[in-house]
Amino acid sequence: MTPASLRPRATGRVTLADVAHAAGVSPITVSRALRGERAVDPALVERVQAAARLLGYVPDPAARALASQRSSHVTVLVPMLSNALFVDVLEAVQRSLRPAGYQTLMGVTHYNAEEEEQLLREQLLQRPAGLLVTGIERSDTARALIAQSGVPCVHLMEVSGAPGVYSVGFSQADASADMTRHLLGRGRRRIAFAAAQLDARTLQRRDGWRRELGAAGLYDATLEWLDPAPSSIALGARMFEQILRAQPDVDAVFFCNDDLAQGALLAALRLGMAVPGRVAVAGFNDLTGSDQMLPPLTTVRTPRAEIGTAAARMLLSLMNGEAVASPCVDLGYEVVVRAST
Amino acid sequence: MTPASLRPRATGRVTLADVAHAAGVSPITVSRALRGERAVDPALVERVQAAARLLGYVPDPAARALASQRSSHVTVLVPMLSNALFVDVLEAVQRSLRPAGYQTLMGVTHYNAEEEEQLLREQLLQRPAGLLVTGIERSDTARALIAQSGVPCVHLMEVSGAPGVYSVGFSQADASADMTRHLLGRGRRRIAFAAAQLDARTLQRRDGWRRELGAAGLYDATLEWLDPAPSSIALGARMFEQILRAQPDVDAVFFCNDDLAQGALLAALRLGMAVPGRVAVAGFNDLTGSDQMLPPLTTVRTPRAEIGTAAARMLLSLMNGEAVASPCVDLGYEVVVRAST
DNA sequence: CTGAAAGCGCTTACAG
DNA sequence: CTGAAAGCGCTTACAG
């Protein structure tokens, strides 16, 4: 019998050494074989894999992180989970990262630069293998933290031409301009833009709308309705009533997000205001329920699941030290015309 | 100058040893002082804390996990993020756990027992400090995995009287029974129950409805509409039309979740069917938008943020090895009567 | 209440 | 292509 003192903290775990012993090689060879490092004899690789499978070996992530100074988790920073948009992105990210052996650690910034910095600080101390952040804009501090960490980072939702910046998204301004053009094409002339939250992407949408109305000679600052409060169905209803009370000649309202537009459609029903007869209503993102509204909502379908998948794939390449074909992937969008415009 | 070979892998990180040196004590004393272990001279604790602060010391989670065989993350398993319910729970959990130094690792089971097992297996290999799972019911395998791991575990959303089971939630059946009683009180006699997803909690709600209708002598199996598809606004609309076509004498429909009920209200508008005049509609969970519907939706408000907070608090106690006052916390619910019933 | 020693399970860096 | 040695930064278990 082995005296307890000779194995004081036996954890019962199958270790690299056990696999090495079983396969008749050294631990480091097991390590290399299992990580798929080249420069290992294929025959050995197979022997090692068989032994590992037989013993049910699973690498210890903590030991690996300590030795390599790099953990196996990826941090994803999103602004808010109450916006279904980011839930879809997150799910797609997880679905791509998990099979590759990475854990997803989610942080919610609440659209707040300081919270983002704080999260970044905390997370980077854990030495994540990769980083996924929402949008291109952030504080100088946040930007510096990311750069100094040396952790590979991909930006979600927007596209950036800046050198050294990896991004997967689409042009928020172009999408918004396209929707505005659709409304103009329907003969609308007094097209209001209504937005909440006022984060960077919301303002890019406003810019797209401005650009199109300006080009048509129809821009008017009083058509711009910006509210910094969080986006919600209830807020959309309030904004809609407010806009049409203040400016009865408005013949279309373009909301920066579908929840607002859904609230507007409900308010219109309540007020007995015909949509699109009296006023057209358009949204953005094609959230769940928009196709069920009365009338069904015209909106912009955005490729959030695809963004999550593509960004995860790009990050995997970067984490593997591979070259990335294009650092800036534009996944586009689609104006979905329904009965509300 | 120190030859590079003497510090081949200097990470630049401030370590326990640095703090120990600065405070003039041994590393293990720093470790104990910083973790707030008692049996350290209060004067030393202060000296150590000062040194740590001065040097900007942050413990390395990987090293800590490797040495202690316990990581600093907590795994939370939820069925689905597209149900806003769980987003609220998750946010509350994170908000409570982060200040205590724990990272939240979220896993999505998609209401699938096998996915839950798989996630549990993966996560438990990482030796989480704690575990939060949704609901009491799960496969024997999953239950065994949790038990064998020895990781403290709190169950969310339901309450269980079983010995050794920690839970924070409310009685789904009672809530459902209360809503049914409300409908009966309004003079409704042909009250249908319509549900999707058909997870354990949905079926408990059905049981509460059955119990009340049975007690009133009004139960009828044809009033039960169960669809295993995922819950959604669109599905609610379809179910509503289907129910009223099949059983024109139904005078109320109680949906197991608000998204279904919202879809039903939209369908009623489309069909020109008066709510609550012709048929009453009730939901469950008081999701966002329910108060904005036409008419506003009667529903059950469930304390999901409170559940997240209380469960996190209970888990923190368990992870600290402290006794828990009550292993089963019932946070109740509230029937919110609006104009749809 | 404090400390010296050993060890957690890997990977890095250097040889051969 | 393979390996022996050292080390990653902590905590456990044992003394005193």
XYZ file of C-alpha atoms (C1' of nucleotides) in Angstrom:
714
model
C 0.000 0.000 0.000
C 1.152 3.490 -0.765
C 1.334 5.615 2.342
C -0.981 8.612 2.085
C 1.964 10.967 2.470
C 3.401 9.881 -0.840
C 0.418 11.160 -2.754
C -0.951 13.800 -0.480
C -3.285 15.494 -2.942
C -4.268 12.807 -5.370
C -7.074 14.360 -7.338
C -8.118 11.219 -9.108
C -7.794 13.065 -12.347
C -6.245 11.440 -15.419
C -3.207 13.533 -16.309
C -0.869 14.004 -19.208
C 1.648 11.843 -17.394
C -0.822 8.965 -17.244
C -1.393 9.174 -20.973
C 2.339 9.429 -21.590
C 2.950 6.331 -19.525
C 0.242 4.400 -21.336
C 1.500 5.463 -24.757
C 5.144 4.927 -23.875
C 6.233 8.472 -24.703
C 7.134 11.576 -22.735
C 4.491 13.989 -21.418
C 5.589 16.744 -23.710
C 5.029 14.550 -26.735
C 1.517 13.879 -25.521
C 0.994 17.583 -25.096
C 2.166 18.271 -28.612
C 0.288 15.398 -30.177
C -2.987 16.332 -28.541
C -2.732 19.970 -29.468
C -2.156 18.987 -33.071
C 1.225 20.636 -33.163
C 3.052 19.516 -36.243
C 6.501 18.027 -35.902
C 5.181 14.905 -34.240
C 5.419 11.521 -35.894
C 1.917 10.650 -37.188
C 2.260 7.158 -35.797
C 2.927 8.563 -32.346
C 0.030 10.948 -32.633
C -2.292 8.053 -33.217
C -0.886 6.046 -30.346
C -1.234 9.021 -28.029
C -4.769 9.772 -29.135
C -5.773 6.176 -28.600
C -4.293 6.176 -25.099
C -5.985 9.463 -24.265
C -9.326 8.176 -25.479
C -8.897 4.947 -23.572
C -8.110 6.685 -20.313
C -10.711 9.393 -20.827
C -8.109 12.096 -20.577
C -9.285 15.711 -20.558
C -6.715 18.506 -20.350
C -6.924 20.669 -17.258
C -7.723 24.182 -18.449
C -6.252 25.805 -15.358
C -2.908 24.073 -15.719
C -2.850 24.853 -19.387
C -3.646 28.497 -18.762
C -1.002 28.804 -16.079
C 1.731 27.226 -18.140
C 0.919 28.930 -21.395
C -0.193 32.264 -19.982
C -3.293 32.049 -22.078
C -6.670 30.736 -21.041
C -9.159 28.874 -23.175
C -11.901 31.411 -22.886
C -13.039 34.132 -25.167
C -14.607 37.264 -23.770
C -17.581 38.739 -25.601
C -18.701 42.228 -24.691
C -22.230 43.208 -25.698
C -24.168 46.341 -24.777
C -27.408 44.813 -23.555
C -29.139 41.485 -23.542
C -32.625 42.961 -23.498
C -32.017 43.791 -27.137
C -32.697 40.453 -28.831
C -30.130 41.386 -31.442
C -27.224 40.610 -29.161
C -28.723 37.419 -27.890
C -28.645 36.142 -31.457
C -25.044 37.236 -31.935
C -24.034 35.607 -28.672
C -25.687 32.305 -29.456
C -23.975 32.132 -32.817
C -20.623 32.946 -31.250
C -20.989 30.226 -28.647
C -22.088 27.709 -31.205
C -18.887 28.322 -33.194
C -16.449 28.606 -30.313
C -17.527 25.659 -28.165
C -16.618 22.917 -30.653
C -13.184 24.533 -30.953
C -12.677 24.135 -27.223
C -13.218 27.728 -26.193
C -15.508 28.907 -23.433
C -17.462 32.069 -24.015
C -17.433 34.611 -21.216
C -20.058 37.258 -21.692
C -19.924 40.777 -20.314
C -22.714 43.359 -20.532
C -21.624 46.981 -20.850
C -25.074 48.584 -20.657
C -23.951 50.982 -23.398
C -21.635 52.543 -20.860
C -18.009 53.368 -21.691
C -16.857 53.097 -18.090
C -18.510 49.741 -17.592
C -16.822 48.581 -20.751
C -13.432 49.696 -19.468
C -14.027 48.004 -16.151
C -15.065 44.753 -17.808
C -12.103 44.906 -20.134
C -9.742 45.402 -17.215
C -11.194 42.474 -15.292
C -11.336 40.202 -18.274
C -7.888 40.932 -19.625
C -6.369 39.999 -16.267
C -7.740 36.543 -16.942
C -5.740 36.511 -20.157
C -8.520 35.502 -22.519
C -7.454 33.784 -25.706
C -9.581 36.182 -27.696
C -11.860 39.163 -27.481
C -15.079 40.086 -29.237
C -16.391 43.607 -28.733
C -19.427 45.412 -30.050
C -18.812 48.306 -32.403
C -15.700 50.206 -33.365
C -16.052 53.257 -31.147
C -14.781 53.167 -27.585
C -12.827 55.217 -25.077
C -9.098 55.745 -25.607
C -8.487 53.878 -22.376
C -10.455 50.873 -23.580
C -8.671 50.937 -26.891
C -5.296 51.070 -25.157
C -6.186 48.208 -22.827
C -7.019 46.009 -25.780
C -3.934 46.996 -27.752
C -1.531 46.520 -24.838
C -2.969 43.155 -23.956
C -2.007 41.726 -27.300
C -5.164 39.632 -27.216
C -6.669 39.096 -30.684
C -9.821 41.182 -31.012
C -12.664 41.239 -33.524
C -15.244 44.036 -33.658
C -18.899 43.145 -34.135
C -21.780 44.854 -35.962
C -19.895 47.522 -37.892
C -17.277 47.496 -40.615
C -14.063 49.452 -40.333
C -11.427 50.119 -42.935
C -8.884 51.122 -40.305
C -5.608 49.199 -40.557
C -5.106 46.519 -37.930
C -8.764 46.516 -36.998
C -10.700 43.300 -37.482
C -14.424 43.721 -37.982
C -17.509 41.821 -39.072
C -20.774 43.625 -39.656
C -22.488 45.812 -42.190
C -22.882 49.486 -42.941
C -25.458 50.857 -40.551
C -25.596 54.134 -42.459
C -26.124 52.470 -45.829
C -28.896 50.282 -44.452
C -30.627 53.308 -43.040
C -30.167 55.255 -46.254
C -31.700 52.383 -48.213
C -34.751 52.337 -45.983
C -35.089 56.099 -46.336
C -34.894 55.727 -50.108
C -37.642 53.131 -49.937
C -39.870 55.585 -48.066
C -39.109 58.356 -50.557
C -39.958 55.918 -53.328
C -43.347 55.419 -51.729
C -43.947 59.127 -52.106
C -43.294 60.102 -48.485
C -41.902 63.581 -48.071
C -42.011 64.390 -44.361
C -40.056 61.444 -43.010
C -39.222 61.667 -39.315
C -36.363 59.708 -37.762
C -36.967 58.522 -34.204
C -34.266 56.959 -32.102
C -33.536 55.913 -28.545
C -30.392 54.796 -26.709
C -28.274 56.907 -29.071
C -25.310 54.596 -29.205
C -22.837 54.813 -32.075
C -24.769 52.548 -34.405
C -28.007 54.403 -33.801
C -26.295 57.640 -34.763
C -24.860 56.045 -37.892
C -28.409 55.146 -38.869
C -29.429 58.713 -38.299
C -26.588 59.815 -40.555
C -27.788 57.550 -43.345
C -31.278 58.975 -43.062
C -29.901 62.544 -43.021
C -27.802 61.855 -46.085
C -30.770 60.616 -48.136
C -33.203 63.300 -47.026
C -30.517 65.899 -47.672
C -29.920 64.571 -51.167
C -33.652 64.821 -51.826
C -33.720 68.352 -50.449
C -36.137 67.238 -47.743
C -33.954 67.351 -44.644
C -35.330 69.330 -41.735
C -33.813 69.234 -38.241
C -37.249 69.202 -36.610
C -37.813 65.762 -38.133
C -35.119 64.320 -35.882
C -36.369 62.801 -32.632
C -33.629 61.535 -30.358
C -34.207 60.190 -26.866
C -31.287 58.828 -24.830
C -33.560 56.511 -22.825
C -33.294 52.761 -23.422
C -35.258 51.489 -26.374
C -38.590 49.809 -25.627
C -42.050 49.183 -27.002
C -43.532 51.629 -24.502
C -41.092 54.365 -25.474
C -41.882 53.857 -29.161
C -45.550 54.374 -28.439
C -44.852 57.590 -26.541
C -42.504 58.932 -29.217
C -44.989 58.210 -31.978
C -47.780 60.107 -30.228
C -45.445 62.960 -29.454
C -44.152 63.270 -33.004
C -47.566 63.296 -34.621
C -48.942 65.732 -32.104
C -46.050 68.129 -32.679
C -45.894 67.710 -36.432
C -49.189 66.591 -37.942
C -47.744 66.810 -41.456
C -45.263 63.990 -40.861
C -46.150 61.213 -43.308
C -43.624 58.573 -42.232
C -41.689 57.683 -39.093
C -38.516 55.631 -39.383
C -37.523 54.124 -36.042
C -33.954 53.056 -35.312
C -35.098 49.759 -33.796
C -38.081 47.461 -34.188
C -39.219 47.563 -30.583
C -39.865 51.286 -30.946
C -41.670 50.737 -34.234
C -43.820 47.994 -32.741
C -44.848 50.375 -29.977
C -45.685 52.962 -32.608
C -47.929 50.552 -34.497
C -49.754 49.720 -31.276
C -50.131 53.425 -30.506
C -51.488 54.038 -33.995
C -54.114 51.344 -33.432
C -55.037 52.940 -30.122
C -55.302 56.379 -31.714
C -57.174 55.046 -34.728
C -54.507 56.461 -36.982
C -54.260 54.610 -40.296
C -50.909 52.974 -41.127
C -49.716 53.401 -43.791
C -52.677 55.470 -45.049
C -52.134 58.419 -42.782
C -48.531 57.711 -41.801
C -46.000 55.034 -42.733
C -43.944 53.288 -40.050
C -40.606 51.565 -40.546
C -38.227 49.830 -38.163
C -34.772 48.281 -38.032
C -33.460 44.767 -37.260
C -36.524 42.673 -38.026
C -37.002 41.523 -34.446
C -39.368 38.769 -33.461
C -43.001 39.778 -33.715
C -42.503 42.473 -36.338
C -44.076 40.288 -38.999
C -47.075 39.720 -36.729
C -47.956 43.352 -36.163
C -51.004 45.144 -37.570
C -50.001 45.987 -40.221
C -46.835 43.887 -40.502
C -43.775 46.088 -40.075
C -41.430 47.137 -42.863
C -37.912 46.866 -41.509
C -34.260 46.080 -42.199
C -33.224 42.497 -41.683
C -29.755 42.413 -40.171
C -27.503 39.343 -40.275
C -26.726 39.019 -36.577
C -26.360 35.252 -36.398
C -24.110 35.389 -39.441
C -22.077 38.141 -37.807
C -21.565 35.994 -34.726
C -20.506 33.005 -36.789
C -18.155 34.907 -39.074
C -16.584 36.867 -36.226
C -15.983 33.683 -34.261
C -14.373 32.099 -37.298
C -12.134 35.104 -37.823
C -11.156 35.082 -34.162
C -10.312 31.396 -34.313
C -7.913 32.116 -37.156
C -6.293 34.948 -35.247
C -5.968 32.851 -32.099
C -4.274 30.163 -34.171
C -1.860 32.729 -35.453
C -3.166 32.274 -38.976
C -3.501 35.031 -41.505
C -6.992 36.378 -42.063
C -8.098 36.714 -45.665
C -9.950 39.961 -45.138
C -9.821 41.882 -41.847
C -13.117 43.571 -42.617
C -16.137 41.462 -43.532
C -19.307 43.171 -44.745
C -22.301 40.859 -44.410
C -24.897 43.266 -45.781
C -28.564 43.601 -44.852
C -31.951 43.492 -46.512
C -34.817 45.958 -46.584
C -37.929 43.887 -45.903
C -40.999 45.639 -47.234
C -44.220 44.728 -45.457
C -47.551 46.513 -45.199
C -46.653 49.351 -42.845
C -45.065 51.545 -45.534
C 22.252 42.615 -15.214
C 20.397 39.385 -14.795
C 21.077 36.961 -17.631
C 17.918 36.152 -19.513
C 18.296 32.496 -18.659
C 17.724 33.213 -14.983
C 14.240 34.534 -15.654
C 13.365 32.890 -18.912
C 9.638 33.530 -18.850
C 9.219 36.718 -16.903
C 5.589 37.611 -17.399
C 5.834 41.061 -15.939
C 3.008 40.177 -13.674
C 2.985 41.210 -10.016
C 2.912 37.993 -8.009
C 2.183 36.905 -4.493
C 5.920 36.693 -3.903
C 6.344 40.362 -4.823
C 3.694 41.361 -2.325
C 5.229 39.098 0.305
C 8.619 40.673 -0.229
C 7.187 44.179 0.010
C 5.216 43.379 3.156
C 8.058 41.444 4.742
C 6.104 38.237 5.237
C 5.943 34.869 3.551
C 3.855 34.250 0.422
C 1.477 31.969 2.218
C 0.655 34.673 4.715
C -0.170 37.007 1.854
C -2.375 34.335 0.376
C -4.227 33.898 3.633
C -4.498 37.573 4.391
C -5.884 38.409 0.975
C -8.429 35.653 1.001
C -9.652 36.862 4.373
C -8.829 33.610 6.051
C -9.003 34.087 9.774
C -6.015 33.121 11.875
C -3.927 35.967 10.534
C -2.785 38.814 12.737
C -4.968 41.832 11.883
C -1.893 44.044 11.794
C -0.291 41.808 9.193
C -3.469 41.716 7.160
C -3.396 45.463 6.906
C 0.257 45.560 5.959
C -0.315 42.953 3.286
C -3.360 44.695 1.890
C -1.464 47.956 1.702
C 1.405 46.319 -0.155
C -0.954 44.576 -2.547
C -2.751 47.803 -3.273
C 0.509 49.636 -3.775
C 1.844 47.108 -6.235
C -1.475 46.660 -7.991
C -1.474 42.969 -7.266
C -4.236 40.860 -8.792
C -4.347 37.131 -8.083
C -3.893 34.893 -11.078
C -7.095 32.901 -11.436
C -5.411 30.085 -13.324
C -2.766 29.542 -10.665
C -5.384 29.725 -7.977
C -7.585 27.220 -9.766
C -4.722 24.828 -10.340
C -3.514 24.898 -6.761
C -6.901 24.786 -5.107
C -8.615 22.546 -7.633
C -11.437 25.047 -7.796
C -11.893 27.834 -10.298
C -13.437 31.223 -9.706
C -16.249 30.799 -12.126
C -19.838 29.888 -11.664
C -21.695 28.060 -14.375
C -25.288 29.061 -15.067
C -27.405 26.793 -17.225
C -30.515 28.316 -18.783
C -32.867 26.802 -21.346
C -33.028 29.616 -23.872
C -32.011 33.223 -24.173
C -34.766 34.079 -26.614
C -37.086 33.909 -23.651
C -36.499 37.285 -21.995
C -37.210 35.657 -18.671
C -33.804 34.045 -18.502
C -31.991 37.124 -19.665
C -33.334 38.876 -16.580
C -32.287 36.023 -14.310
C -28.823 35.974 -15.846
C -28.263 39.688 -15.495
C -29.231 39.575 -11.844
C -26.939 36.618 -11.221
C -23.992 38.367 -12.848
C -24.648 41.545 -10.953
C -24.429 39.641 -7.657
C -21.544 37.356 -8.491
C -19.114 39.785 -10.123
C -18.488 41.947 -7.055
C -17.740 38.762 -5.123
C -14.997 37.934 -7.614
C -16.780 35.211 -9.544
C -17.094 35.005 -13.292
C -20.363 33.833 -14.715
C -20.177 31.200 -17.422
C -23.449 30.786 -19.212
C -24.615 27.665 -20.988
C -27.778 27.330 -23.068
C -29.492 23.944 -22.986
C -32.214 24.654 -25.565
C -34.641 22.762 -23.326
C -32.781 19.611 -24.246
C -31.768 17.038 -21.634
C -28.833 15.773 -23.669
C -27.459 19.223 -24.278
C -27.742 19.854 -20.576
C -25.772 16.714 -19.800
C -23.129 17.640 -22.325
C -22.781 21.150 -20.932
C -22.637 19.818 -17.406
C -19.896 17.380 -18.360
C -17.818 20.080 -20.056
C -18.341 22.608 -17.334
C -17.698 20.325 -14.408
C -14.321 19.413 -15.884
C -13.432 23.049 -15.405
C -14.240 22.626 -11.734
C -16.580 25.570 -11.316
C -16.890 27.014 -7.848
C -20.650 26.841 -8.109
C -23.509 25.801 -10.298
C -26.869 27.360 -11.073
C -29.337 25.274 -13.040
C -32.851 25.938 -14.245
C -35.606 23.863 -12.717
C -35.599 20.777 -10.546
C -36.247 18.114 -13.146
C -33.361 16.630 -15.120
C -32.013 13.322 -16.345
C -30.589 10.869 -13.829
C -27.230 11.226 -15.527
C -27.259 14.986 -15.102
C -28.308 14.648 -11.499
C -25.493 12.172 -10.857
C -22.922 14.396 -12.545
C -23.859 17.264 -10.264
C -23.917 15.142 -7.135
C -20.587 13.440 -7.840
C -18.865 16.704 -8.609
C -19.501 18.010 -5.136
C -19.954 21.475 -6.619
C -22.541 23.548 -4.732
C -25.683 23.848 -6.815
C -28.777 26.034 -6.587
C -31.900 25.387 -8.653
C -33.677 28.322 -10.267
C -37.346 29.081 -10.959
C -39.013 26.343 -8.954
C -39.188 25.438 -5.294
C -38.415 21.978 -4.028
C -38.894 20.497 -0.609
C -36.519 17.626 -1.325
C -33.743 17.256 1.253
C -30.331 18.480 0.138
C -31.786 20.409 -2.771
C -31.256 24.162 -2.837
C -33.847 26.119 -4.756
C -35.084 29.650 -5.342
C -38.285 30.275 -7.253
C -42.001 30.132 -6.829
C -44.817 27.673 -7.309
C -45.602 27.575 -11.000
C -48.725 25.520 -10.354
C -50.067 27.887 -7.708
C -49.496 30.902 -9.927
C -51.356 29.228 -12.727
C -54.158 28.173 -10.408
C -54.505 31.743 -9.169
C -54.823 33.059 -12.693
C -57.414 30.401 -13.473
C -59.354 31.411 -10.372
C -59.248 35.009 -11.553
C -60.773 33.969 -14.876
C -63.454 31.922 -13.121
C -64.154 34.951 -10.944
C -64.777 36.942 -14.095
C -67.497 34.490 -14.991
C -65.566 32.536 -17.603
C -66.584 28.883 -17.881
C -64.886 27.492 -20.977
C -61.292 28.358 -20.193
C -58.750 26.884 -22.596
C -55.109 26.386 -21.645
C -52.632 26.876 -24.480
C -48.971 26.048 -24.132
C -45.824 25.638 -26.196
C -42.366 24.267 -25.484
C -43.829 21.912 -22.870
C -40.940 22.026 -20.475
C -41.410 21.052 -16.846
C -42.567 24.480 -15.711
C -45.066 24.774 -18.524
C -46.568 21.459 -17.484
C -46.710 22.581 -13.855
C -48.732 25.566 -15.020
C -51.018 23.257 -16.862
C -51.444 21.231 -13.687
C -52.453 24.343 -11.745
C -55.047 25.182 -14.367
C -56.325 21.588 -14.372
C -56.608 21.585 -10.620
C -58.751 24.734 -10.525
C -60.991 23.818 -13.427
C -61.398 20.367 -11.897
C -62.390 21.849 -8.554
C -64.974 23.976 -10.349
C -66.263 20.941 -12.238
C -65.321 22.615 -15.508
C -62.346 20.556 -16.626
C -62.510 19.152 -20.118
C -59.530 17.572 -21.867
C -60.420 19.224 -25.167
C -59.648 22.585 -23.579
C -55.980 21.638 -23.380
C -53.850 22.829 -26.289
C -50.270 21.705 -26.129
C -47.702 22.305 -28.846
C -44.083 21.217 -28.359
C -42.783 23.901 -30.744
C -40.806 26.812 -29.274
C -42.907 29.610 -27.888
C -43.309 32.699 -30.089
C -45.681 35.507 -30.972
C -46.422 33.906 -34.318
C -47.250 30.556 -32.726
C -49.594 32.243 -30.242
C -51.487 33.823 -33.114
C -51.838 30.474 -34.865
C -52.926 28.667 -31.710
C -55.527 31.285 -30.923
C -57.131 31.044 -34.353
C -57.036 27.279 -34.189
C -58.627 27.078 -30.752
C -61.472 29.419 -31.559
C -62.159 27.745 -34.852
C -62.287 24.319 -33.218
C -64.207 25.393 -30.133
C -66.272 28.513 -30.700
C -67.718 28.292 -27.192
C -64.340 28.935 -25.535
C -64.685 32.158 -23.559
C -61.112 32.521 -22.299
C -57.655 31.373 -23.347
C -54.886 31.190 -20.767
C -51.454 31.050 -22.411
C -48.429 29.639 -20.610
C -46.240 32.540 -21.723
C -46.770 36.173 -22.684
C -45.310 35.933 -26.161
C -48.053 33.480 -27.101
C -50.692 35.706 -25.523
C -49.385 38.766 -27.340
C -49.684 36.874 -30.607
C -53.227 35.938 -29.657
C -54.193 39.552 -29.015
C -52.793 40.544 -32.399
C -54.698 37.694 -34.039
C -57.896 38.796 -32.299
C -57.424 42.294 -33.711
C -56.864 40.835 -37.151
C -59.977 38.676 -36.853
C -62.042 41.475 -35.358
C -62.747 39.330 -32.337
C -63.496 41.384 -29.239
C -61.199 40.901 -26.232
C -62.386 40.474 -23.549
C -65.968 40.851 -24.817
C -66.031 37.722 -26.908
C -63.057 35.954 -25.355
C -60.664 36.780 -22.527
C -56.902 36.345 -22.972
C -54.352 35.858 -20.196
C -50.608 35.291 -20.230
C -47.724 34.441 -17.928
C -44.479 36.252 -16.951
C -45.399 39.856 -17.709
C -42.872 40.218 -20.497
C -41.989 43.533 -22.028
C -44.719 44.916 -24.244
C -47.588 43.117 -22.526
C -48.785 46.336 -20.925
C -48.734 48.022 -24.345
C -51.008 45.542 -26.116
C -54.555 46.246 -27.247
C -56.074 45.619 -24.799
C -53.271 45.463 -22.234
C -52.615 41.868 -21.235
C -53.606 40.317 -17.921
C -50.700 38.168 -16.797
C -48.641 36.800 -13.909
C -45.678 38.882 -12.883
C -42.800 36.581 -11.949
C -39.835 37.687 -9.845
C -37.005 36.663 -12.148
C -34.492 39.336 -11.205
C -35.165 38.617 -7.547
C -34.689 34.912 -8.216
C -31.312 35.600 -9.799
C -30.205 37.759 -6.899
C -31.388 35.428 -4.168
C -29.973 32.344 -5.868
C -26.602 34.031 -6.296
C -26.604 34.996 -2.644
C -27.438 31.458 -1.579
C -24.725 30.071 -3.823
C -22.173 32.488 -2.373
C -22.972 31.166 1.087
C -22.618 27.576 -0.052
C -19.331 28.301 -1.814
C -18.043 29.874 1.399
C -19.001 26.746 3.256
C -21.545 28.660 5.284
C -24.854 27.275 6.410
C -27.892 28.411 4.478
C -30.853 29.589 6.529
C -33.459 28.045 4.263
C -32.541 25.748 1.377
C -35.806 26.531 -0.380
C -36.789 30.147 -1.005
C -40.250 30.924 -2.360
C -40.342 34.399 -3.885
C -43.990 34.339 -4.924
C -45.662 36.028 -7.895
C -48.457 38.444 -8.628
C -51.510 38.215 -10.846
C -51.606 41.498 -12.756
C -55.101 42.220 -13.955
C -55.298 44.399 -17.046
C -58.021 44.902 -19.625
C -57.754 41.622 -21.548
C -59.779 39.588 -19.027
C -0.721 32.797 14.328
C 3.265 31.952 10.691
C 6.315 29.465 7.443
C 9.225 25.950 4.417
C 8.281 22.424 1.328
C 5.806 20.232 -2.060
C 2.686 19.998 -5.482
C -1.467 21.272 -8.736
C -0.987 19.687 -14.394
C 0.396 21.626 -17.885
C 3.851 24.238 -21.631
C 8.054 26.877 -22.752
C 12.664 27.065 -24.041
C 16.518 24.695 -24.871
C 19.083 20.591 -26.433
C 19.999 16.823 -29.232
C 11.053 14.574 -34.605
C 11.605 13.775 -29.235
C 12.827 14.665 -24.363
C 14.715 16.343 -19.496
C 14.434 20.340 -16.883
C 12.383 24.281 -15.238
C 8.754 27.090 -14.357
C 3.800 29.248 -14.596
C 1.656 31.473 -9.561
C -0.808 29.940 -6.477
C -2.641 26.709 -2.121
C -2.524 22.432 0.635
C -0.858 19.867 4.307
C 2.191 19.598 7.744
C 5.104 21.634 11.398
C 6.143 24.655 14.910
